[in-house]
Coordinates of C-alpha atoms in Angstrom, one line a residue:
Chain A
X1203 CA 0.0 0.0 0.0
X1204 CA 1.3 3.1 -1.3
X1205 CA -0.5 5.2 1.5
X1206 CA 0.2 4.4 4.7
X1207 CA -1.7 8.0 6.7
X1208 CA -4.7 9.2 5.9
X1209 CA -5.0 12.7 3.5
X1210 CA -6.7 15.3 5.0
X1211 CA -8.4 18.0 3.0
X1212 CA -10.2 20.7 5.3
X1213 CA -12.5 23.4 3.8
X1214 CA -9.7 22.9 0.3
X1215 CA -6.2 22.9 2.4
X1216 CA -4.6 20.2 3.0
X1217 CA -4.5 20.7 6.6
X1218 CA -4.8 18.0 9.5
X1219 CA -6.7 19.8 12.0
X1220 CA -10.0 21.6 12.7
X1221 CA -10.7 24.5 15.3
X1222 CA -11.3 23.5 18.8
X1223 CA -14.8 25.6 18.5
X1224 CA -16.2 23.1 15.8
X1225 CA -19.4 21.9 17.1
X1226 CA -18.6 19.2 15.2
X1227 CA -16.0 18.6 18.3
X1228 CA -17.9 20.1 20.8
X1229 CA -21.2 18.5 20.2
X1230 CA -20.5 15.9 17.8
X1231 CA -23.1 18.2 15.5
X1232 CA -22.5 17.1 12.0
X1233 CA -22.5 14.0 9.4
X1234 CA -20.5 11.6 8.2
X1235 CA -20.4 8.9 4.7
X1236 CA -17.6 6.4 4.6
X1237 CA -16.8 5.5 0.5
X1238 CA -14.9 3.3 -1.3
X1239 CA -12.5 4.6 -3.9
X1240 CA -11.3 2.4 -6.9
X1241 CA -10.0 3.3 -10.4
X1242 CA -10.9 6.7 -10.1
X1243 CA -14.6 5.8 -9.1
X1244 CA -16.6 6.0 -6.2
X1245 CA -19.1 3.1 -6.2
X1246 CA -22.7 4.6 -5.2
X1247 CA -21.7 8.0 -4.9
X1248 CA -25.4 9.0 -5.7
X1249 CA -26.3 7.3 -3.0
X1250 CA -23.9 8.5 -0.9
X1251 CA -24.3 12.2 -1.6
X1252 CA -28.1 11.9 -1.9
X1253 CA -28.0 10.4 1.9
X1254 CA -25.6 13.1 2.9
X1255 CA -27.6 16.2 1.4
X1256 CA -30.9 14.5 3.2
X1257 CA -28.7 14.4 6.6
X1258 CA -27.5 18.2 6.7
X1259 CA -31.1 19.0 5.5
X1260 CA -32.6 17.5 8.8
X1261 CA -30.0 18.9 10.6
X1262 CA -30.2 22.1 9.2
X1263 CA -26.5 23.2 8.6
X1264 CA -26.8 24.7 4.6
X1265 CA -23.5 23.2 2.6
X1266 CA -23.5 24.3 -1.1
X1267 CA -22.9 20.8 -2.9
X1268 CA -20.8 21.8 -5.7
X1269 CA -18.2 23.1 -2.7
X1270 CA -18.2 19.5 -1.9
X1271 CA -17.7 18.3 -5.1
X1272 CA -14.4 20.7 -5.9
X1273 CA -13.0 19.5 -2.5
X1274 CA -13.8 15.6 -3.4
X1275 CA -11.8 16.6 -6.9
X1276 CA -8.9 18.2 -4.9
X1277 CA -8.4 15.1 -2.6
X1278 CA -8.8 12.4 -5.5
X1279 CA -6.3 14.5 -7.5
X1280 CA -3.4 14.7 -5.0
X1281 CA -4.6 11.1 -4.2
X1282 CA -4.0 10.2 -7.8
X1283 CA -0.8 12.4 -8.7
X1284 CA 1.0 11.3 -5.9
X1285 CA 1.1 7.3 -5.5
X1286 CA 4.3 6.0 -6.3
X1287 CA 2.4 2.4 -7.3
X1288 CA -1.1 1.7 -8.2
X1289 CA -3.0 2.2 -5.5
X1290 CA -6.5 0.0 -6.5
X1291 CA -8.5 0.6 -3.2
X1292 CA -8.7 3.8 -0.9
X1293 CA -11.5 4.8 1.5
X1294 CA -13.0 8.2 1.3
X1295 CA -14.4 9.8 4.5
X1296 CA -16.5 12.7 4.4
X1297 CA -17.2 14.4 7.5
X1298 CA -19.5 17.6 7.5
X1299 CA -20.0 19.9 10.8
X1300 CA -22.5 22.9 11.3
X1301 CA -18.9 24.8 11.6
X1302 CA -17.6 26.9 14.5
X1303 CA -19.7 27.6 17.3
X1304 CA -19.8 29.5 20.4
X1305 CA -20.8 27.6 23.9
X1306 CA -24.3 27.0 23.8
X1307 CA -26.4 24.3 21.9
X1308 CA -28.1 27.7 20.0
X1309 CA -27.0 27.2 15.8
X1310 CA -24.9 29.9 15.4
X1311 CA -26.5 32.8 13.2
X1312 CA -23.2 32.9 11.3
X1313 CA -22.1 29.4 11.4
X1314 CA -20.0 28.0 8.3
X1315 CA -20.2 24.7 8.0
X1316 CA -16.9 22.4 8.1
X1317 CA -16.0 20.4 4.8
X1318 CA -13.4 17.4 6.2
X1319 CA -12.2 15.1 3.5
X1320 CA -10.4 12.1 4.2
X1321 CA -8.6 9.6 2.6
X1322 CA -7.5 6.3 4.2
X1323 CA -5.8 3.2 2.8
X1324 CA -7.6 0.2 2.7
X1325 CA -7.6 -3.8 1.6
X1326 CA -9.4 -5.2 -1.5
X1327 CA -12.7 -6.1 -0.5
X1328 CA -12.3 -9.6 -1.2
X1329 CA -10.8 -10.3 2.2
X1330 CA -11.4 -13.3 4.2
X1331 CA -14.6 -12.6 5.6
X1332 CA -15.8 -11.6 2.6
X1333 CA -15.1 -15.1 1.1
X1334 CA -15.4 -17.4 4.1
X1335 CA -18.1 -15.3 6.3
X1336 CA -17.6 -14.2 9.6
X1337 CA -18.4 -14.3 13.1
X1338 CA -20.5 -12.4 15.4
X1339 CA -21.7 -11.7 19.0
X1340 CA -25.1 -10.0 20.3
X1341 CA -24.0 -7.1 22.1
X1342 CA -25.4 -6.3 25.6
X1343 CA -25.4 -3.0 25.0
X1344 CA -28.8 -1.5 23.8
X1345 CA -29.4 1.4 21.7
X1346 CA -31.7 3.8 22.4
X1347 CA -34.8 4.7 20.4
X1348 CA -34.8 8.3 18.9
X1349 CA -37.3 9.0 15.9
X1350 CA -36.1 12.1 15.1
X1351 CA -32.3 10.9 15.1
X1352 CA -32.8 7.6 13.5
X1353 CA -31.6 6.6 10.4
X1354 CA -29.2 9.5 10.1
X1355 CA -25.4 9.1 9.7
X1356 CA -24.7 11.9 12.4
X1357 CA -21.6 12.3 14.5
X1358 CA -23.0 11.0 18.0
X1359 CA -21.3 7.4 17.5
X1360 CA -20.5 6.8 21.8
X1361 CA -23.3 4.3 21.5
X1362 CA -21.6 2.5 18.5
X1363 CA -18.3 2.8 20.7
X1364 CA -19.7 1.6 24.3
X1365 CA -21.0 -1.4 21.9
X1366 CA -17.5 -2.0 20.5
X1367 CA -15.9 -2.2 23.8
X1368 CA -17.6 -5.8 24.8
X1369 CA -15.0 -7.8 22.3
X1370 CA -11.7 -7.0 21.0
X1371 CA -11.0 -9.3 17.8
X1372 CA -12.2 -12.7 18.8
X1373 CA -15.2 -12.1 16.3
X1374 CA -15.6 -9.5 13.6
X1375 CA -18.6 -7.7 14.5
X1376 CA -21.4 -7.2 17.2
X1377 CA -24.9 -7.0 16.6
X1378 CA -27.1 -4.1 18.7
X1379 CA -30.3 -4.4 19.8
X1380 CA -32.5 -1.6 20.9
X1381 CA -34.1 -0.7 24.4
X1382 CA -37.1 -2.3 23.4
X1383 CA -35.3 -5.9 22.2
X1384 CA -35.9 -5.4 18.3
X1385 CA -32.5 -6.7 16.8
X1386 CA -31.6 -3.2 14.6
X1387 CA -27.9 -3.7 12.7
X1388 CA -24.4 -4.3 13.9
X1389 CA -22.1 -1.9 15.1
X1390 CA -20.8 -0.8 12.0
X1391 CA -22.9 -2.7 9.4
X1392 CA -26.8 -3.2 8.6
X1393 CA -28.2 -6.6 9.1
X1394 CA -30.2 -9.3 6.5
X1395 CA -31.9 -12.3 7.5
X1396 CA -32.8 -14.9 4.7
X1397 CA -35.5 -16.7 5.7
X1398 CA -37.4 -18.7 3.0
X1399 CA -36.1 -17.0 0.3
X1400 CA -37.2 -13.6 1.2
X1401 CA -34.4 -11.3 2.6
X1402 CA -36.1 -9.6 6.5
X1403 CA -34.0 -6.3 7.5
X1404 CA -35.1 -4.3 10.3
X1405 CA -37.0 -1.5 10.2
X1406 CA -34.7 1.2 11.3
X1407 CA -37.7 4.5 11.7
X1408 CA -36.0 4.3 16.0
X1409 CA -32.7 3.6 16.1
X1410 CA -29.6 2.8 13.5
X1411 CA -28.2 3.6 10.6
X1412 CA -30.0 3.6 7.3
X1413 CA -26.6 2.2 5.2
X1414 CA -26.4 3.2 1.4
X1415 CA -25.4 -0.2 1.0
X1416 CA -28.6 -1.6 2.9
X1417 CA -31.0 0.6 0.6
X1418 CA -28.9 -0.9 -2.8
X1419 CA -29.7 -3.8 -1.9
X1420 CA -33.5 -3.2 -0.8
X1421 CA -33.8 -1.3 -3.8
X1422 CA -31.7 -2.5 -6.5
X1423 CA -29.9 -6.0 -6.4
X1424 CA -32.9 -7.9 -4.8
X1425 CA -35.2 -6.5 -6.8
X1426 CA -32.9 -7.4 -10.0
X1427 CA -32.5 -11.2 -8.6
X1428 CA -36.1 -11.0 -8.3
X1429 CA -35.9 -11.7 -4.0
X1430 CA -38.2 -10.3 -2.2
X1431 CA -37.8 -7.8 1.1
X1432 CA -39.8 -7.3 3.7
X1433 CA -38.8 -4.3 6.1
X1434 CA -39.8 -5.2 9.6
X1435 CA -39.5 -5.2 13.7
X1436 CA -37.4 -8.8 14.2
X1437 CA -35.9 -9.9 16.9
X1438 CA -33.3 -12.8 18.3
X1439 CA -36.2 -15.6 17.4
X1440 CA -36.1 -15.0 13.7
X1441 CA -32.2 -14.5 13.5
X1442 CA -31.9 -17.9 15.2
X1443 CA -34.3 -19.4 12.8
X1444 CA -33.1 -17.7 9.7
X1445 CA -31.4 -19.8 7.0
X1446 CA -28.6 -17.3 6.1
X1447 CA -27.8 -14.0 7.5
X1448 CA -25.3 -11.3 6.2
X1449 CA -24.3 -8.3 7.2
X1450 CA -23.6 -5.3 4.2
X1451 CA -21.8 -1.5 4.0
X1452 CA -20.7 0.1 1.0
X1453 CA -17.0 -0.4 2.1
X1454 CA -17.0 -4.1 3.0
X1455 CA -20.2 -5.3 0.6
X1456 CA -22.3 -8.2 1.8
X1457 CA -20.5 -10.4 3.9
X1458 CA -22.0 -13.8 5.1
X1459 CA -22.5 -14.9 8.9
X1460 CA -21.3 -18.2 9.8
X1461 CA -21.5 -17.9 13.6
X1462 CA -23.9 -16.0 16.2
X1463 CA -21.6 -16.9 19.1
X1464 CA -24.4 -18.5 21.5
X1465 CA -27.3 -18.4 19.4
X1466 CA -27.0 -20.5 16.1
X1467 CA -24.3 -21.7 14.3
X1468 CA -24.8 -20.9 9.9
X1469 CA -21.1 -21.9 9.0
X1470 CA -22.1 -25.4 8.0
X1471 CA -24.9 -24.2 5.4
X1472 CA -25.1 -23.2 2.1
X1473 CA -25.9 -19.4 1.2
X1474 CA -27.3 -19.5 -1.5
X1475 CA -29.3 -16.4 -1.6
X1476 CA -25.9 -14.3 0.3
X1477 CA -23.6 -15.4 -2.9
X1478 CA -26.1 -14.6 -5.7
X1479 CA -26.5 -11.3 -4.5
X1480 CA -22.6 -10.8 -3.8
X1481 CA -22.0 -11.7 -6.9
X1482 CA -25.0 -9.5 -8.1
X1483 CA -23.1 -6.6 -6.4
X1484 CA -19.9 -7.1 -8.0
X1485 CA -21.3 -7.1 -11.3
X1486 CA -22.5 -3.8 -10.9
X1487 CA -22.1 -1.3 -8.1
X1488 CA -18.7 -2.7 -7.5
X1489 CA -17.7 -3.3 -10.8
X1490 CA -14.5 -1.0 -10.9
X1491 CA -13.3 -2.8 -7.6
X1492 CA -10.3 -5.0 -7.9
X1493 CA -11.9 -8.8 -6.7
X1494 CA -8.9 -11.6 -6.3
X1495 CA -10.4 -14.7 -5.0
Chain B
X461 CA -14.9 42.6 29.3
X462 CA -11.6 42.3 28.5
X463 CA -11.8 38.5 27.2
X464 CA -13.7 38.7 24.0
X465 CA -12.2 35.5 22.2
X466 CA -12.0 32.2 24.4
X467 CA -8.1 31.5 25.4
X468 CA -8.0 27.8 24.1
X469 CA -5.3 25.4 26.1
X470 CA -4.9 22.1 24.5
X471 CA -2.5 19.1 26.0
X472 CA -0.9 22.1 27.7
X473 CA 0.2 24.3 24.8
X474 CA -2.1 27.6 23.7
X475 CA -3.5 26.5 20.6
X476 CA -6.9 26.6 18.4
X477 CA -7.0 23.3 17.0
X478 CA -7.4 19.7 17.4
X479 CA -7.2 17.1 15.2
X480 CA -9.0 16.4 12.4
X481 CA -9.0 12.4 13.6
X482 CA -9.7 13.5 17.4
X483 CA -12.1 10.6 17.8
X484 CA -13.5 13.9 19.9
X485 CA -14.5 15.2 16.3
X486 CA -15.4 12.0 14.5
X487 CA -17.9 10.3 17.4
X488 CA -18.3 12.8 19.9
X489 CA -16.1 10.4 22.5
X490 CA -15.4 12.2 24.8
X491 CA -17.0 14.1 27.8
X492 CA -16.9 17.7 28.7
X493 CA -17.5 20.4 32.2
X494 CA -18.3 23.6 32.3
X495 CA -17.8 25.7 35.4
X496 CA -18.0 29.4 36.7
X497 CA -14.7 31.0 37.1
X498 CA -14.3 34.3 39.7
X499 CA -11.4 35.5 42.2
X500 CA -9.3 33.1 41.3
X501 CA -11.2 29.7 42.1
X502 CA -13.9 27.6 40.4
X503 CA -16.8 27.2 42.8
X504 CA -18.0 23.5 43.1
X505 CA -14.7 22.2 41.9
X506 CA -14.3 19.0 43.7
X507 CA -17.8 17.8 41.9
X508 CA -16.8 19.3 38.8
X509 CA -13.9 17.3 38.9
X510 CA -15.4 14.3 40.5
X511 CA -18.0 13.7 37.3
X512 CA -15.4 14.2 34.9
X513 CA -13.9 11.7 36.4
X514 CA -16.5 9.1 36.7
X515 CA -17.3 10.2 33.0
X516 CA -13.7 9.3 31.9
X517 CA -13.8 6.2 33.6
X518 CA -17.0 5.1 32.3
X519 CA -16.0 5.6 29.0
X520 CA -12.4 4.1 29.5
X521 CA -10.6 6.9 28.6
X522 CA -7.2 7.1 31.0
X523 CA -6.6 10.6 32.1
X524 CA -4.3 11.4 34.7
X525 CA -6.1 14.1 37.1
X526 CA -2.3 15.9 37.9
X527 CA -2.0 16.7 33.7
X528 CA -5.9 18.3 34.4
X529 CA -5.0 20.3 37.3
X530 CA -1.9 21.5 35.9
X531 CA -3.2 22.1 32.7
X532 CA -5.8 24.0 34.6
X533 CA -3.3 26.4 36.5
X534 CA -1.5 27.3 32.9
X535 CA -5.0 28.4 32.0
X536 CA -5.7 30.2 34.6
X537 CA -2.6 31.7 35.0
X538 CA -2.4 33.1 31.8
X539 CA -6.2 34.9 32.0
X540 CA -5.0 36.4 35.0
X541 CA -1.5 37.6 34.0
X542 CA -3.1 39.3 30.7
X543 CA -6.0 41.0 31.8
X544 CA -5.7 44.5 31.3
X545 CA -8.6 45.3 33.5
X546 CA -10.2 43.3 36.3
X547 CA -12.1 40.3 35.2
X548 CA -14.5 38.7 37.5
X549 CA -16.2 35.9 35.9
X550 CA -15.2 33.6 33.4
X551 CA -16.8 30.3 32.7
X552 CA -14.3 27.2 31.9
X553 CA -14.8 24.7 29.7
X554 CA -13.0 21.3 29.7
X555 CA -13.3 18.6 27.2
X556 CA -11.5 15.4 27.5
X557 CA -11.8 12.9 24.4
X558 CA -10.4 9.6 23.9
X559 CA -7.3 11.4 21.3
X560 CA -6.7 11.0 17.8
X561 CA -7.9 7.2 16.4
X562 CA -8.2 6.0 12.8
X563 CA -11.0 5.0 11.2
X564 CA -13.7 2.5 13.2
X565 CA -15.1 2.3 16.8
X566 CA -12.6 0.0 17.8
X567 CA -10.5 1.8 20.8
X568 CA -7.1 2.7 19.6
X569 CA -4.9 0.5 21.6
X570 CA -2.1 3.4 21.4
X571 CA -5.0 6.5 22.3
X572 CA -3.4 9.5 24.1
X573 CA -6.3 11.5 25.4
X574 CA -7.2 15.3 24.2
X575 CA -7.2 17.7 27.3
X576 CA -8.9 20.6 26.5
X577 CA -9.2 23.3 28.4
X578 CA -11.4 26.7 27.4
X579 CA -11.8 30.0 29.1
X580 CA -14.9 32.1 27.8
X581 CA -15.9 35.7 28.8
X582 CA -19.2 35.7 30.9
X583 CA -21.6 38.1 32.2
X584 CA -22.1 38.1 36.3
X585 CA -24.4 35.8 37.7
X586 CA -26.9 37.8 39.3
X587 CA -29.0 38.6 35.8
X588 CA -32.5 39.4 34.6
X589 CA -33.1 36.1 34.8
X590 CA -32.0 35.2 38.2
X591 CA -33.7 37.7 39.9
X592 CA -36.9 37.6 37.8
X593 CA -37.2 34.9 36.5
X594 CA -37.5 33.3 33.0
X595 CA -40.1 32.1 30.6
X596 CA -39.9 28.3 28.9
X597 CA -41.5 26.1 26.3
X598 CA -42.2 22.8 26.4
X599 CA -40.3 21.0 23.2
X600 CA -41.6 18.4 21.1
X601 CA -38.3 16.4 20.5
X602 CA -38.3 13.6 23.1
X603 CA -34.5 12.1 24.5
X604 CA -34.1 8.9 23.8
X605 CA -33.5 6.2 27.1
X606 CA -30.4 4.8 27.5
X607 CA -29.4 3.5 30.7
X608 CA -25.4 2.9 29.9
X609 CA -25.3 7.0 28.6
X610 CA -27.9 8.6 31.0
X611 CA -26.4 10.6 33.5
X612 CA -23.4 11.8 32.0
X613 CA -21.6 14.7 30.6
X614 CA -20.9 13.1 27.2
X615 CA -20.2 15.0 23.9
X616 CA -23.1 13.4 22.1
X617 CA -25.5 16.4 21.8
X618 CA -27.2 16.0 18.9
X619 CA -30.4 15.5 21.0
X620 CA -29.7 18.7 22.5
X621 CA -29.5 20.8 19.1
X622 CA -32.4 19.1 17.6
X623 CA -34.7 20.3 20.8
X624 CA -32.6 23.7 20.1
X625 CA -33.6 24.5 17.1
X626 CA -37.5 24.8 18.2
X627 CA -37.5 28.3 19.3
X628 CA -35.3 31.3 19.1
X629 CA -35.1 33.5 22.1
X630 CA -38.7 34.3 23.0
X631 CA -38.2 32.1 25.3
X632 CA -35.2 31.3 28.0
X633 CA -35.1 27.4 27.8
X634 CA -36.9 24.8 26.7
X635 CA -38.3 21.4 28.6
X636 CA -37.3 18.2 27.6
X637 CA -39.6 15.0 27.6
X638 CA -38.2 11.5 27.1
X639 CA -39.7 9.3 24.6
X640 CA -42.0 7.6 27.6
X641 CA -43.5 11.4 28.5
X642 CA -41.0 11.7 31.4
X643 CA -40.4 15.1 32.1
X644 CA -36.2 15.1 32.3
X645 CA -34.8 18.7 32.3
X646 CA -33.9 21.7 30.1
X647 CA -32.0 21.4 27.4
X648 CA -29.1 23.6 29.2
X649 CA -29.6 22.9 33.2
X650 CA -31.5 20.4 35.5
X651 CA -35.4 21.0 36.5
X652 CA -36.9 21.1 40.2
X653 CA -40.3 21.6 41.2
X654 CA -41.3 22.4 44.5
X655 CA -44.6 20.6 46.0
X656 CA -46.1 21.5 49.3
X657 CA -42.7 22.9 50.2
X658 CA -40.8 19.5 49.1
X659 CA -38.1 19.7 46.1
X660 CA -38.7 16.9 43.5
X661 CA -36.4 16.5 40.4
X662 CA -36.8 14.1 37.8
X663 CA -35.0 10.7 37.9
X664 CA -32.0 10.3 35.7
X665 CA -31.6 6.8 35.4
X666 CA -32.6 6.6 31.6
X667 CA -32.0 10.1 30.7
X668 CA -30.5 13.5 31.0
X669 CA -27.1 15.1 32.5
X670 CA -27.0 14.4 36.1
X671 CA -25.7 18.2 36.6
X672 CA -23.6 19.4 39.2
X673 CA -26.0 22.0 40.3
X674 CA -28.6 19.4 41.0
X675 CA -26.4 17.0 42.8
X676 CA -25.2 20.1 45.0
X677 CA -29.0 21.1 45.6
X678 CA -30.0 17.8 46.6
X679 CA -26.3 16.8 48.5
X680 CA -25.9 19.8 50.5
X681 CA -28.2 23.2 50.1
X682 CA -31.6 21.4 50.2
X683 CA -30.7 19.2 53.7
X684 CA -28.8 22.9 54.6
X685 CA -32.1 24.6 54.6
X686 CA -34.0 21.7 56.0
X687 CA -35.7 21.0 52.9
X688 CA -36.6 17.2 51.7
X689 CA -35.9 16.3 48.1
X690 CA -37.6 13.8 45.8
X691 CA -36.1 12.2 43.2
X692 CA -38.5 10.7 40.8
X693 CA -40.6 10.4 37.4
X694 CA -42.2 13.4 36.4
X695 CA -44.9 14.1 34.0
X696 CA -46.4 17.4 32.6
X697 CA -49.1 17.2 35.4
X698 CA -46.8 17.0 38.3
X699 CA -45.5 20.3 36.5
X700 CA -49.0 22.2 35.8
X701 CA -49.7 21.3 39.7
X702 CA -46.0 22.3 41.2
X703 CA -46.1 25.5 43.4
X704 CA -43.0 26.2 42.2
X705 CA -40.5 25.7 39.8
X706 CA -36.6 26.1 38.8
X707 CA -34.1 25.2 36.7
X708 CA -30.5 25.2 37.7
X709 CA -26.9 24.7 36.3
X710 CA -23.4 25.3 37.6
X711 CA -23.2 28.9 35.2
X712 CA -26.5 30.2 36.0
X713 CA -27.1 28.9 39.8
X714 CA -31.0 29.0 40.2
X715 CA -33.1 30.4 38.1
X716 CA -37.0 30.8 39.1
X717 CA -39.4 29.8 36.3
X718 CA -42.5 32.0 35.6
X719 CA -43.9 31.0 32.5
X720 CA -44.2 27.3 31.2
X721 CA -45.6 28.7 27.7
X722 CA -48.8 27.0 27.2
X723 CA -49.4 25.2 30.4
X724 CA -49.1 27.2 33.9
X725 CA -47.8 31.2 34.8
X726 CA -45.9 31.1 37.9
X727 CA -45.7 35.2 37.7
X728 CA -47.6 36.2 40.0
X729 CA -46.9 33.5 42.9
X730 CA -44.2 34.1 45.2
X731 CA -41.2 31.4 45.3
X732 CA -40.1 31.1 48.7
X733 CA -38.5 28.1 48.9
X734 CA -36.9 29.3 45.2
X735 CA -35.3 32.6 47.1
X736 CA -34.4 30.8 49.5
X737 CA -32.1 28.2 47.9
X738 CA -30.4 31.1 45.9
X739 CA -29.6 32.9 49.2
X740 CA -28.5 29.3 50.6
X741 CA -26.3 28.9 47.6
X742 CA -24.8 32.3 47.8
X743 CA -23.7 32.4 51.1
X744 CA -21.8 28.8 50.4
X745 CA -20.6 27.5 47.3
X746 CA -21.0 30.9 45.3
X747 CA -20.1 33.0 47.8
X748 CA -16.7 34.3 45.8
X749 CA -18.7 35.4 43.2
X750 CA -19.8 38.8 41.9
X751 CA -23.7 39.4 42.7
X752 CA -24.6 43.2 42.2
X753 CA -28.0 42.9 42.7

């Protein structure tokens, strides 16, 4: 790997800090979108960008999108003019605060909001995992429920965090359930369920993340393989009776389950439906990405 | 005022900026005090520093409470060696965040915690407000329940913003409901009614910032002044019914309540057991402050 820190691009300058009056720092008052980078492409930028606009909308802090745009040119340039080798994968972060702010939770009147580009290096997504599945716990932590916060890539992640501290690397992911025992997504993932050949996700209108690469596959590569989805409250019954389960972001894809340590054990079945819609994926969202399996 | 800008102390050198991967900036890990400043001590100190440091340790992040303290003299030392006129309040702010981290929840085995330390110019205590009290809504965003998070002084304050953004300043605060109708407290400070001359404040176990204020009303001026305190669930209705009622944080001491807009006008009652706390308070913990009444 060619890049070994991460570039930082703040408001255009390559610069690796931000003031210390960012509400972004202060309150955590912003959004973020995690990308992949390959061959001069973004896969599912729209959606990306489309999720991004919708989140500083709610939160009301006014970025000018072509602004992001230049900055997302700038940092792909220097990216791409400055590897000594190829470079085939990169993550792109983008992290957008309301700007800097007094004390007080009051929006500024003349608040400017924060553009923070980042660029991190990053394996091919056909790891292990990816190719042999993974395992994963149930988290005792439980998130809360929050309609109005819901959904929304913000910047409040200590939830996400306090989750994460229950396991170092013994399995690759946790999965979170909420206050009220409705399973939601893992800590840095959304969650499938295959159960008789419909794919169940959980309906995320109180608590979680509404992942880009969740709603391409809700509405794009299931519908294309013709497999149903049915958005809905589930809980640890129908994950221990499902017949696959997988968890999906746009930076790792759809990666299968084979363990639920304590619950059920999937790394003895086929999955079936998990593999026809990786390879779905890779035949079109993540076409430009380098696969070597 | 001579301070107009905040003098900004971080990790012990004056400086504006942190870094852009403060895990401060990208999850809001971190917590955060805020204290009055006057004559050359911080009133309630010792439970100031005692939450931050149950925060800290809740959230796992190692700080070591001699860096704090001297971090905290080079602060203060520099205010008072540069003012050009006397100064007598000043509020401190101190966030502490995990440090700089890479991407993911994951705790950086190699995190070096972000000590910073802020001085802000202030106004003295005794305002409008204080002596005549102050007018509040009721807000429609609801806090979400979270027993692991409730309590502290975390740097997650999305929730805070959102409920924020419902008014301008025709009114002083606003009133925060959890998502089960519990009354909590105000957006910026802690809520007590008072009830046939007994305090109750709302319990905290599921929501809300267990503020210094509170635990110094109910710990030591309440039992001072002979006074019982009730720590419970609240509703709107135990509100509407309360003789009296208050809102109080570590900045703005006590502050009577006359208006709830839209559901009871305390204006024209008298608060007695409102003035007397204040007096209570002033002749103890913020007895080096200014009042010019």
């Amino acid at each position: 790997m060619g890049l070994t820190q991460p570039l930082i691009l703040i408001n255009g300058k390559f610069n690796g800090s931000v003031s210390a009056q960012d509400r972004g720092f202060t309150y955590g008052d912003g959004v973020y979108e995690t990308c992949r980078y390959a061959n001069g492409k973004i896969p599912l930028w729209s959606f990306h960008l489309e999720r991004l606009l919708a989140g500083v909308k709610h939160l009301a802090i006014p970025i000018e999108q072509q602004i992001l745009e230049d900055y997302l040119n700038t940092l792909l340039n220097q990216f791409n003019n400055n590897q000594p080798s190829a470079q085939p994968n990169a993550i792109v972060k983008i992290i957008i605060t309301r700007g800097e702010g007094g004390r007080g939770y009051k929006i500024p009147e003349a608040a400017s909001p924060t553009y923070c580009l980042s660029l991190f290096p990053t394996d091919e997504l056909c790891g292990e995992t990816y190719l042999n599945g993974c395992d994963v716990r149930i988290c005792q932590f439980r998130l809360s429920r929050n309609k109005t916060l819901a959904g929304l890539k913000h910047l409040n992640r200590l939830e996400q965090i306090m989750a994460r501290m229950e396991w170092q690397d013994e399995v690759d992911e946790g999965l979170l359930l909420d206050e009220n025992n409705n399973l939601i997504e893992a800590t840095a993932a959304n969650l499938f369920l295959v159960k008789n050949n419909t794919l169940l996700t959980p309906d995320l209108s109180y608590a979680g993340v509404a992942g880009v690469m969740r709603r391409v596959i809700i509405e794009k590569i299931a519908p294309q393989s013709t497999i149903s989805v049915v958005i809905k409250n589930l809980t640890l019954d129908a994950l221990a009776s499902a017949d696959e389960v997988f968890l999906c972001n746009s930076v790792r894809g759809i990666k299968p389950v084979n363990r639920v340590v304590g619950l059920k054990d999937f790394s003895t079945v086929s999955k079936p439906l998990t593999r026809q819609l990786q390879t779905a994926l890779e035949k079109t969202f993540f076409s430009e990405l380098y696969f070597r399996k």
